[in-house]
PDB file of C-alpha atoms and ligand atoms in Angstrom:
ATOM      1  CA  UNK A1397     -25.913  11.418   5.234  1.00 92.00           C
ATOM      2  CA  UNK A1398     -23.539   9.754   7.317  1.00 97.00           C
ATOM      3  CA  UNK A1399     -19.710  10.117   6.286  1.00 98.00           C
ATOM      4  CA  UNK A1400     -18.425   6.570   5.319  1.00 98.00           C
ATOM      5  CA  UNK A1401     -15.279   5.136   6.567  1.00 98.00           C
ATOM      6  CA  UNK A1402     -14.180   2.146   4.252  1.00 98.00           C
ATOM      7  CA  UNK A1403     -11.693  -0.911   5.758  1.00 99.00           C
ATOM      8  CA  UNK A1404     -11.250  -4.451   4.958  1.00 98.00           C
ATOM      9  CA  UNK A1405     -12.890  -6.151   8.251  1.00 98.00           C
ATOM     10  CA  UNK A1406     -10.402  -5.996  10.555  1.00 98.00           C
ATOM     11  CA  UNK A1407      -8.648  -3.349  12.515  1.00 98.00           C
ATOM     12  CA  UNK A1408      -5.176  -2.799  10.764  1.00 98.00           C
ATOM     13  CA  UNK A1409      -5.229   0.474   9.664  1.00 98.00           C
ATOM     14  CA  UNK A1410      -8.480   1.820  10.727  1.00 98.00           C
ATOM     15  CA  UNK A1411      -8.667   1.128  13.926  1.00 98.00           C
ATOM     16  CA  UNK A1412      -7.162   4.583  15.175  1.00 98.00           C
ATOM     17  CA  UNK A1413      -9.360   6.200  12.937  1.00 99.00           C
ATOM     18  CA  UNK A1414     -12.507   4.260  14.994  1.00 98.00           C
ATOM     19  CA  UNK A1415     -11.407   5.206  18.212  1.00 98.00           C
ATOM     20  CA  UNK A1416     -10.915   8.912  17.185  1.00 98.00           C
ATOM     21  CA  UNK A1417     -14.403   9.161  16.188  1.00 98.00           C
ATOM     22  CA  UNK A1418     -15.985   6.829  18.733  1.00 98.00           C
ATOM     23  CA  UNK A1419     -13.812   9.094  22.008  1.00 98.00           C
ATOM     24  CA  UNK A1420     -15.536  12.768  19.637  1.00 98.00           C
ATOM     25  CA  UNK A1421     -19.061  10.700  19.152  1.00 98.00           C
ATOM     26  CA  UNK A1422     -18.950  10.919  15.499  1.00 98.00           C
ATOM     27  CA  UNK A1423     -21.913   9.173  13.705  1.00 98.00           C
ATOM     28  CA  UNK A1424     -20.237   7.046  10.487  1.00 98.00           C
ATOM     29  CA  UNK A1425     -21.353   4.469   8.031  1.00 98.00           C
ATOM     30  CA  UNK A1426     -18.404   1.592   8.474  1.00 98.00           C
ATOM     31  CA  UNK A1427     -18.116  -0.385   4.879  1.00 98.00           C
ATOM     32  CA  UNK A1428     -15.894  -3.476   5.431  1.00 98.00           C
ATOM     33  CA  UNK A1429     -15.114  -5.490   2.862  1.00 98.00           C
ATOM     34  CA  UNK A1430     -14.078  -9.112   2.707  1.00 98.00           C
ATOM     35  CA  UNK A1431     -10.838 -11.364   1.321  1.00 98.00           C
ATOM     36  CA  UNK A1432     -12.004 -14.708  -0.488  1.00 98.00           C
ATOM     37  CA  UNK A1433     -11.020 -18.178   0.681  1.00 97.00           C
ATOM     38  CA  UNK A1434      -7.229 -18.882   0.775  1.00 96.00           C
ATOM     39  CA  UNK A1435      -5.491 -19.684  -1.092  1.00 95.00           C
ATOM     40  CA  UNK A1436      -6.152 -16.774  -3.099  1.00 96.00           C
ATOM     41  CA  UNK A1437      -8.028 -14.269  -1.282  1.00 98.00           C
ATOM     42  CA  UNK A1438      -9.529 -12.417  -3.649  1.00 98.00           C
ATOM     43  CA  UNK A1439     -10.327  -9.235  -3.472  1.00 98.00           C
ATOM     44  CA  UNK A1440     -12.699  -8.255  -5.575  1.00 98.00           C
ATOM     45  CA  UNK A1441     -15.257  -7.165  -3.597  1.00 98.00           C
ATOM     46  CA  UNK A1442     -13.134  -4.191  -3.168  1.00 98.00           C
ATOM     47  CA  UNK A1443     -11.308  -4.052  -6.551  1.00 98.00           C
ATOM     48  CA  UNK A1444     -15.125  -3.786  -7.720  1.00 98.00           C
ATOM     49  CA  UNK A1445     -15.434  -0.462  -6.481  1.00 98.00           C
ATOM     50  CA  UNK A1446     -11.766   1.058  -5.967  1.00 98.00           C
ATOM     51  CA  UNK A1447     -11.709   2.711  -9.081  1.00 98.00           C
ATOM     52  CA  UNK A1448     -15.762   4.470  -8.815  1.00 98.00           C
ATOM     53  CA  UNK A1449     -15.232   6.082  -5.963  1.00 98.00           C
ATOM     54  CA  UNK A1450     -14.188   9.025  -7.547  1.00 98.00           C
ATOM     55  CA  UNK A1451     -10.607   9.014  -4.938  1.00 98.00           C
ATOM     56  CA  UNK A1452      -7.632  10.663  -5.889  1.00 98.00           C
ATOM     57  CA  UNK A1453      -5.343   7.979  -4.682  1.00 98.00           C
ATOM     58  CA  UNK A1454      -7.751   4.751  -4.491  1.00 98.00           C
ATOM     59  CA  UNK A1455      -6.979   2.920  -1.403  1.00 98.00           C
ATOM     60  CA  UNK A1456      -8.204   1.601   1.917  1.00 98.00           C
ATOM     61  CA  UNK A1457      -8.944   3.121   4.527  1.00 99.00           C
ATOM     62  CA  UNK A1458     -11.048   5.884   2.861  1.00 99.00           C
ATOM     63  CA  UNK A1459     -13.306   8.573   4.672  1.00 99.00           C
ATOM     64  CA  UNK A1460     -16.014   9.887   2.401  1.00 98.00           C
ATOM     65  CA  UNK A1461     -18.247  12.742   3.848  1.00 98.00           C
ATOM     66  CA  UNK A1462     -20.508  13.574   0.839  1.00 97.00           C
ATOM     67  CA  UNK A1463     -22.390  16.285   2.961  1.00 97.00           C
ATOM     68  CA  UNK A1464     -18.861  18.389   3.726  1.00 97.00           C
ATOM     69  CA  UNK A1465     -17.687  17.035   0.129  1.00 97.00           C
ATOM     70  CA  UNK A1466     -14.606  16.213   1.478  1.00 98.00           C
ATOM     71  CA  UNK A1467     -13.210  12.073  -0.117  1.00 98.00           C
ATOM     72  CA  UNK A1468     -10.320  11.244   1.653  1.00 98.00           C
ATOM     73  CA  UNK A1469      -7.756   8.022   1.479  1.00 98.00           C
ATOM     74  CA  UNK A1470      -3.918   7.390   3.251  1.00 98.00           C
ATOM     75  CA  UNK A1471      -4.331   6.593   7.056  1.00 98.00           C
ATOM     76  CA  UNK A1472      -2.581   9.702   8.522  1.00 98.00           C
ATOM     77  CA  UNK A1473      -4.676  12.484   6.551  1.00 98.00           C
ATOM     78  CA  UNK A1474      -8.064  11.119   7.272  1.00 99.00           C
ATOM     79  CA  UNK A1475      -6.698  11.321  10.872  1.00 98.00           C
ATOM     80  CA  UNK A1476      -5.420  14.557  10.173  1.00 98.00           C
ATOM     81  CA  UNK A1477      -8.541  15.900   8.780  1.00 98.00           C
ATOM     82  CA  UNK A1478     -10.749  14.453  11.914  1.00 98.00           C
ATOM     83  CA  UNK A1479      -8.092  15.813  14.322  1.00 98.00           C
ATOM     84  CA  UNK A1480      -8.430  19.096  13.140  1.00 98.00           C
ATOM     85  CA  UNK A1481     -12.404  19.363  12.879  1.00 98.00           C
ATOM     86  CA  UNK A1482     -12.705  18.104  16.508  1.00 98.00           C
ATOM     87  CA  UNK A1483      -9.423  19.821  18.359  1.00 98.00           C
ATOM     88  CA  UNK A1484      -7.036  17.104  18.856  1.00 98.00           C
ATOM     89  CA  UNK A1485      -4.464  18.481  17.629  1.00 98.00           C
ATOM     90  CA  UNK A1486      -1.394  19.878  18.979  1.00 97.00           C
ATOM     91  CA  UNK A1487      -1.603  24.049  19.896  1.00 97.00           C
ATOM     92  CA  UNK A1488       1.992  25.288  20.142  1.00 98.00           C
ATOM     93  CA  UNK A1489       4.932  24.152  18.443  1.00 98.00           C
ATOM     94  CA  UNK A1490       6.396  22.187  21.140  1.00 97.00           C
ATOM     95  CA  UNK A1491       3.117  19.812  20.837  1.00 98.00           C
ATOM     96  CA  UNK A1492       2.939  19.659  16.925  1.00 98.00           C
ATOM     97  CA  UNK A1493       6.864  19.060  17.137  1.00 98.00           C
ATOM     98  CA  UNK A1494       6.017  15.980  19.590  1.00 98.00           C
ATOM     99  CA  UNK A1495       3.069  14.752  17.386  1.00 98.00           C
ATOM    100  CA  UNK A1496       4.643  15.059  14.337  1.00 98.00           C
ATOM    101  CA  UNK A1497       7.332  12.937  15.097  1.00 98.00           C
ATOM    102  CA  UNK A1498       5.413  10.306  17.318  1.00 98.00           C
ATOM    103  CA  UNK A1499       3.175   9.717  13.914  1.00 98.00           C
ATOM    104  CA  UNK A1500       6.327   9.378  11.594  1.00 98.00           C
ATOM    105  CA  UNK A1501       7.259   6.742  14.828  1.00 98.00           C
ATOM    106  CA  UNK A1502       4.198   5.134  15.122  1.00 98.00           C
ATOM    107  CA  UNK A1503       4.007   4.174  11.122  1.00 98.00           C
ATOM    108  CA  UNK A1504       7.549   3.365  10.750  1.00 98.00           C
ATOM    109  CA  UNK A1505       6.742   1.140  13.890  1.00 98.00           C
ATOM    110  CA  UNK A1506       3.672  -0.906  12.277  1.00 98.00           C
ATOM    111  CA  UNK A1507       5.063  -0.939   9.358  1.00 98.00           C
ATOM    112  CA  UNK A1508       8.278  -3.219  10.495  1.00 98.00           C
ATOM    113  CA  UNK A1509       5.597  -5.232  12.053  1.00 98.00           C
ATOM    114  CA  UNK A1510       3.584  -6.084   9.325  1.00 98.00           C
ATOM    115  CA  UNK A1511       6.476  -6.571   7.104  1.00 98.00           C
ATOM    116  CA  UNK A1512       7.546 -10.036   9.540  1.00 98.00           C
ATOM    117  CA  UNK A1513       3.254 -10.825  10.173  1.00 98.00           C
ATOM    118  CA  UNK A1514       3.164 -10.814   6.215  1.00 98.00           C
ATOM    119  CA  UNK A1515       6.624 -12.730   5.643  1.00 97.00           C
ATOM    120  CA  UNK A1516       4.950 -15.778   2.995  1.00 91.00           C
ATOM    121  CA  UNK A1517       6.572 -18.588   4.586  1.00 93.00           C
ATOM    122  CA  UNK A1518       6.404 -20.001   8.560  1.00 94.00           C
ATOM    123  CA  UNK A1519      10.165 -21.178   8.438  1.00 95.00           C
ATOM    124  CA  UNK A1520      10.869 -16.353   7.514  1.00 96.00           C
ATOM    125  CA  UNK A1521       8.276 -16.097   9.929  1.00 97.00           C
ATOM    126  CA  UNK A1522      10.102 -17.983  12.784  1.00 95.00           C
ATOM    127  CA  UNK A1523      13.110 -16.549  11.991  1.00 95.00           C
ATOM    128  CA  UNK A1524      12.617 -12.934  11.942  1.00 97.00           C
ATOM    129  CA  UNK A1525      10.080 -12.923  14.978  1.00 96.00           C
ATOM    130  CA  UNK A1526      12.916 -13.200  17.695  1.00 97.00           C
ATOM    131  CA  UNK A1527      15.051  -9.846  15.886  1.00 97.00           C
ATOM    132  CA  UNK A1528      11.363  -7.841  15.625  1.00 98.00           C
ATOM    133  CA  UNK A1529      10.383  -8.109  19.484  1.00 98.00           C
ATOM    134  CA  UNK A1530      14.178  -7.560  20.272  1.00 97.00           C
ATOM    135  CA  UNK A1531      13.534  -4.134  17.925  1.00 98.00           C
ATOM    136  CA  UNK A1532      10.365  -3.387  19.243  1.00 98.00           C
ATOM    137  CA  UNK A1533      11.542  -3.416  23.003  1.00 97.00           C
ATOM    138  CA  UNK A1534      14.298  -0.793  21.907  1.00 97.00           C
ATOM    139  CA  UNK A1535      11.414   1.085  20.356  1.00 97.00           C
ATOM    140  CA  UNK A1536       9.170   0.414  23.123  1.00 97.00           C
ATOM    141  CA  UNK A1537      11.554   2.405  25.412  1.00 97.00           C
ATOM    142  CA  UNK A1538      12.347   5.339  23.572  1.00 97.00           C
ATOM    143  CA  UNK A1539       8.596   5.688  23.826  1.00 97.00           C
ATOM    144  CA  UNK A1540       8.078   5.641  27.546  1.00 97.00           C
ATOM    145  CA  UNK A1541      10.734   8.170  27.764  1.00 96.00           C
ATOM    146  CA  UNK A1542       8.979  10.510  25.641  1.00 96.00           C
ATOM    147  CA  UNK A1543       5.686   9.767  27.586  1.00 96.00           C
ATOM    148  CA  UNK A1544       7.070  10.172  31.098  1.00 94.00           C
ATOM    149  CA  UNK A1545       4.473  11.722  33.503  1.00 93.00           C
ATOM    150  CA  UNK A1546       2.104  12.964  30.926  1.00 96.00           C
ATOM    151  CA  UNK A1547      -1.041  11.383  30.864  1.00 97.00           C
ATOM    152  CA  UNK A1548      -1.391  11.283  27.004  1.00 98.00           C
ATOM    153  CA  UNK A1549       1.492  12.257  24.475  1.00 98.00           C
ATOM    154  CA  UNK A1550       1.372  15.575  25.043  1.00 97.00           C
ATOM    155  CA  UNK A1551       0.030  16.375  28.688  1.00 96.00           C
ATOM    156  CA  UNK A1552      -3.680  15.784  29.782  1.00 95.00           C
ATOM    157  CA  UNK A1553      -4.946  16.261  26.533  1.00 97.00           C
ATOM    158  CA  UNK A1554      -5.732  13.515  24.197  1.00 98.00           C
ATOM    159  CA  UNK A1555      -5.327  14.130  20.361  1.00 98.00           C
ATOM    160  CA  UNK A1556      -4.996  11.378  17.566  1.00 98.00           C
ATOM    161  CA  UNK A1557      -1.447   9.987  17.896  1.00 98.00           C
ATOM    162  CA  UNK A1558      -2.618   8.724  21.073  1.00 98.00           C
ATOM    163  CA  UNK A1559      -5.375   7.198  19.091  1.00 98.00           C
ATOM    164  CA  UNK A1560      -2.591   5.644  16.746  1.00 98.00           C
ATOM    165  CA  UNK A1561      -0.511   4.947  19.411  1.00 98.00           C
ATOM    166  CA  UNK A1562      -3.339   2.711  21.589  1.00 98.00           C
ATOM    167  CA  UNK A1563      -3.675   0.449  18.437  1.00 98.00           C
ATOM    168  CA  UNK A1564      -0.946  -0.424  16.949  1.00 98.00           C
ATOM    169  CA  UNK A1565       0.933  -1.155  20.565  1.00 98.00           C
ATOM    170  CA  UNK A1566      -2.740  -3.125  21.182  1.00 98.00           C
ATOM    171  CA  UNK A1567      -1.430  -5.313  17.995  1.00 98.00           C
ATOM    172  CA  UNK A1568       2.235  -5.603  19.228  1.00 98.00           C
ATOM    173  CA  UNK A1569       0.976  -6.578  22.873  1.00 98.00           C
ATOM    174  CA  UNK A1570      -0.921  -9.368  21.233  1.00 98.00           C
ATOM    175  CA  UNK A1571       2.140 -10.132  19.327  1.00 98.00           C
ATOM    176  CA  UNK A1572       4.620 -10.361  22.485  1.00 97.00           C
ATOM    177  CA  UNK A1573       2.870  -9.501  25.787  1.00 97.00           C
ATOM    178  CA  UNK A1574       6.508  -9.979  27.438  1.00 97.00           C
ATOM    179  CA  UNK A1575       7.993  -6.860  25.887  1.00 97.00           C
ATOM    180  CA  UNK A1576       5.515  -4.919  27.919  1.00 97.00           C
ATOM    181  CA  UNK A1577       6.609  -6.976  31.298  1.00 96.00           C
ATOM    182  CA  UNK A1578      10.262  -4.961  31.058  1.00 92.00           C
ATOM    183  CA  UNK A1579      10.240  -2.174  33.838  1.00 90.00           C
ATOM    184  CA  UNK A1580      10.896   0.406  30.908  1.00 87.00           C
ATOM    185  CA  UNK A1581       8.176   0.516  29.605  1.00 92.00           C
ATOM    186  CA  UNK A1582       6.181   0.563  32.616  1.00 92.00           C
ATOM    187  CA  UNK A1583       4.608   3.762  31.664  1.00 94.00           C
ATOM    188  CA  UNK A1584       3.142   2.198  28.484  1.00 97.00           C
ATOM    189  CA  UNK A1585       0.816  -0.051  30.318  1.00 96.00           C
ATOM    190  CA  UNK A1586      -0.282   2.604  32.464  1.00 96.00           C
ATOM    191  CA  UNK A1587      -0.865   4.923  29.287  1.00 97.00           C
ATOM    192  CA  UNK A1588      -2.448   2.300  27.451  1.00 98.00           C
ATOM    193  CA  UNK A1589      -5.270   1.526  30.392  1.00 97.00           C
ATOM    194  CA  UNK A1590      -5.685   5.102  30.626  1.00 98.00           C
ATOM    195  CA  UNK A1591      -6.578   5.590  26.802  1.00 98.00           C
ATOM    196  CA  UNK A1592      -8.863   2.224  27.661  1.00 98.00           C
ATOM    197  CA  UNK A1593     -10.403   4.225  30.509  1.00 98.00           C
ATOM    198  CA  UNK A1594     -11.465   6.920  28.282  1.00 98.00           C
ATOM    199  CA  UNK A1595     -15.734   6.570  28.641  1.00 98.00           C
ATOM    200  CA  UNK A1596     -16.207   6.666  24.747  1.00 98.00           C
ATOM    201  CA  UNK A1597     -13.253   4.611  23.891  1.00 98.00           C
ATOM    202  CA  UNK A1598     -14.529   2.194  26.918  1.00 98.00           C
ATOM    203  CA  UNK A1599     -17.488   1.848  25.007  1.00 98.00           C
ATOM    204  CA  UNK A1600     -16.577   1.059  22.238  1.00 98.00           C
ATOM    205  CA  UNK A1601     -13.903  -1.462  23.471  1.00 98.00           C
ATOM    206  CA  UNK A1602     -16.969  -3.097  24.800  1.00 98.00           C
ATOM    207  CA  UNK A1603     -19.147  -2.790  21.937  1.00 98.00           C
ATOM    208  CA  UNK A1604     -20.154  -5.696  19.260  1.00 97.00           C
ATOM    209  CA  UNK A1605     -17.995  -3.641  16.938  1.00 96.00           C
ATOM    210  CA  UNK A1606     -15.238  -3.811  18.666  1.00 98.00           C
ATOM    211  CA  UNK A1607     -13.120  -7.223  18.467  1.00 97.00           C
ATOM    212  CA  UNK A1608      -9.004  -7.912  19.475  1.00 97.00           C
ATOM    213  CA  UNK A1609      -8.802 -10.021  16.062  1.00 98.00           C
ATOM    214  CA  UNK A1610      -8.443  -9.835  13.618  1.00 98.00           C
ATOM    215  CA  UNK A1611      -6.089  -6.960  13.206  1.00 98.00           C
ATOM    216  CA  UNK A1612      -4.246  -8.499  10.019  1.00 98.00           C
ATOM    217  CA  UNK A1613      -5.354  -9.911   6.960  1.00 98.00           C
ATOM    218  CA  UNK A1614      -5.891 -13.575   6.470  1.00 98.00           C
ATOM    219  CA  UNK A1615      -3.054 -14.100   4.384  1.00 97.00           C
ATOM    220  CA  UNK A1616      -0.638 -13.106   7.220  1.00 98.00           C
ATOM    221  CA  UNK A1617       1.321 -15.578   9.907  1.00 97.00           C
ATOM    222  CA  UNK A1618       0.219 -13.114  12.846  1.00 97.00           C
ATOM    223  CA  UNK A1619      -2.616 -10.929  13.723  1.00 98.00           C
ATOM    224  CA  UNK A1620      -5.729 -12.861  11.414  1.00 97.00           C
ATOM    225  CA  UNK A1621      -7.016 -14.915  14.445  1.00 96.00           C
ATOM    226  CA  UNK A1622      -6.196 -15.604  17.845  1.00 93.00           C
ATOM    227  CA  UNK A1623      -3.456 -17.728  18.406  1.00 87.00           C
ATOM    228  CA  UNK A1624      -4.200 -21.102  19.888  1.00 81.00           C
ATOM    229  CA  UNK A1625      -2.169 -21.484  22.906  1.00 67.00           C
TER     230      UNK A1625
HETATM  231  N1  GSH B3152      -0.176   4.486   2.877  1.00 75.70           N
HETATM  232  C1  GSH B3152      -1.510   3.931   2.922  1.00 75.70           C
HETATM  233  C2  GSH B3152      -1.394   2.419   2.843  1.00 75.70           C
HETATM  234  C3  GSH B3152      -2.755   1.802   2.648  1.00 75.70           C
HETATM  235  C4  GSH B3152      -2.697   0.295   2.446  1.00 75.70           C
HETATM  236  O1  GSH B3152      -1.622  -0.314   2.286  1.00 75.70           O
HETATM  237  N2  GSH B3152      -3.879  -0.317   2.458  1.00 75.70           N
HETATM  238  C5  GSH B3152      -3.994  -1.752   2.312  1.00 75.70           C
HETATM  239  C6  GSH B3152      -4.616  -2.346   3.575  1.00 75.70           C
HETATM  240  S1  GSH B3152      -3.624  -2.013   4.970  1.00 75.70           S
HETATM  241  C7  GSH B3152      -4.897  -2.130   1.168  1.00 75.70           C
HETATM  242  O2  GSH B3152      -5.278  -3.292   1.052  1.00 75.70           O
HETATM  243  N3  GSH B3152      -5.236  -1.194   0.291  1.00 75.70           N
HETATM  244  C8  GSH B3152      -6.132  -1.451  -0.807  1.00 75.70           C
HETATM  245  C9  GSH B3152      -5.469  -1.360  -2.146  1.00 75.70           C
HETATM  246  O3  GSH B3152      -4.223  -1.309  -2.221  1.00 75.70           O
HETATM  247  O4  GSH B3152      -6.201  -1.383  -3.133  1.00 75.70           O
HETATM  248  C10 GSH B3152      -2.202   4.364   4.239  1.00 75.70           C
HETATM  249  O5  GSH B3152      -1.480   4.692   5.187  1.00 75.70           O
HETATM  250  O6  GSH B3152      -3.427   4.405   4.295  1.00 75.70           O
END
């Protein structure tokens, strides 16, 4: 049986987790579930079955692989887990020193995006957007620093923080395209076409499962649907 990866239906979280096994070719059942109508959005589709899924820590994403009898939830260990089964992780210490700290980045990074994309009100929302794209470009350039010549993170060789990487600067360049028009952070667009260029990840960037929004949840001021110019 096909191990099943379990979402809401959009990318937010899982989307790194996609790409990982859509660049190693890894057959999976995706099970997305769905918010109800605002103003509530309920959601009990997923509450239904949080708590029968036999999880440690019940949350989404989750990777269940009944065959290897492995149930797994929290973002960064499912992507831990995959990296490790299909060798894209780093080798010496120098590259799991560099990984390690890119993931702590690369969380800490989303995560002070989706805190202003969930603010409750439009007047928070308008406020705090300005000071986030101001942070991000700070962010943005300690990155390209790190990523210098290398073709991925850590050389020529692609592993998951890339994966995590691709996305969540995919969400912030929907966000505010004109932090990625600074000559800084030139590198970044290169290294994000070149992730893009990858044949399997091309596919699936092409793919009817593949869509730009949403990345956030309909509840939130950025990131549900595309904006309208
Ligand atoms: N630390 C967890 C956070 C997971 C999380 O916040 N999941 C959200 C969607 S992004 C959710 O709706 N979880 C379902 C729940 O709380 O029941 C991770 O990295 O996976």
């Amino acid at each position: 049986m096909a191990p099943i990866l379990g979402y809401w239906k959009l990318r937010g979280l899982v989307e790194p987790i996609r790409l990982l096994l859509a660049h190693v070719g890894q057959e999976y059942e995706m099970k997305s579930y769905s918010f109800g109508p605002e103003p509530d959005f309920d959601r009990s589709e997923w509450l239904d079955e949080k708590f029968n899924l036999n999880l440690d820590f019940p949350n989404l994403p989750y990777y269940i692989d009944e065959d290897e009898g492995v149930k797994i939830t929290q973002t960064v260990a499912i992507l831990r887990y995959l990296a490790r089964k299909h060798g894209l992780i780093g080798e010496s210490d120098e590259e799991i020193i560099k990984l390690d700290m890119t993931e702590q980045f690369t969380m800490e990074l989303i995560l002070s995006c989706a805190k202003v994309w969930y603010t409750k009100d439009e007047e928070t929302f308008e406020q705090l957007k300005g000071e986030l794209s101001a942070n991000l470009s700070v962010k943005l350039s300690q990155l390209a620093k790190l990523i210098g010549e290398n073709q991925y993170l850590i050389g020529d060789r692609v592993t998951y923080v890339d994966f995590m990487l691709y996305s969540f600067l995919d969400y912030i360049r929907l966000f505010d395209s004109s932090i990625f028009e600074d000559e800084n952070v030139s590198t970044i667009n290169e290294y994000l076409s070149r992730i893009e260029a990858l044949p399997e990840i091309e596919k699936y960037l092409s793919s009817e499962d593949f869509s730009r929004f949403p990345f956030s949840g309909p509840m939130a001021r950025f990131g549900s649907s595309e904006p309208s110019e």
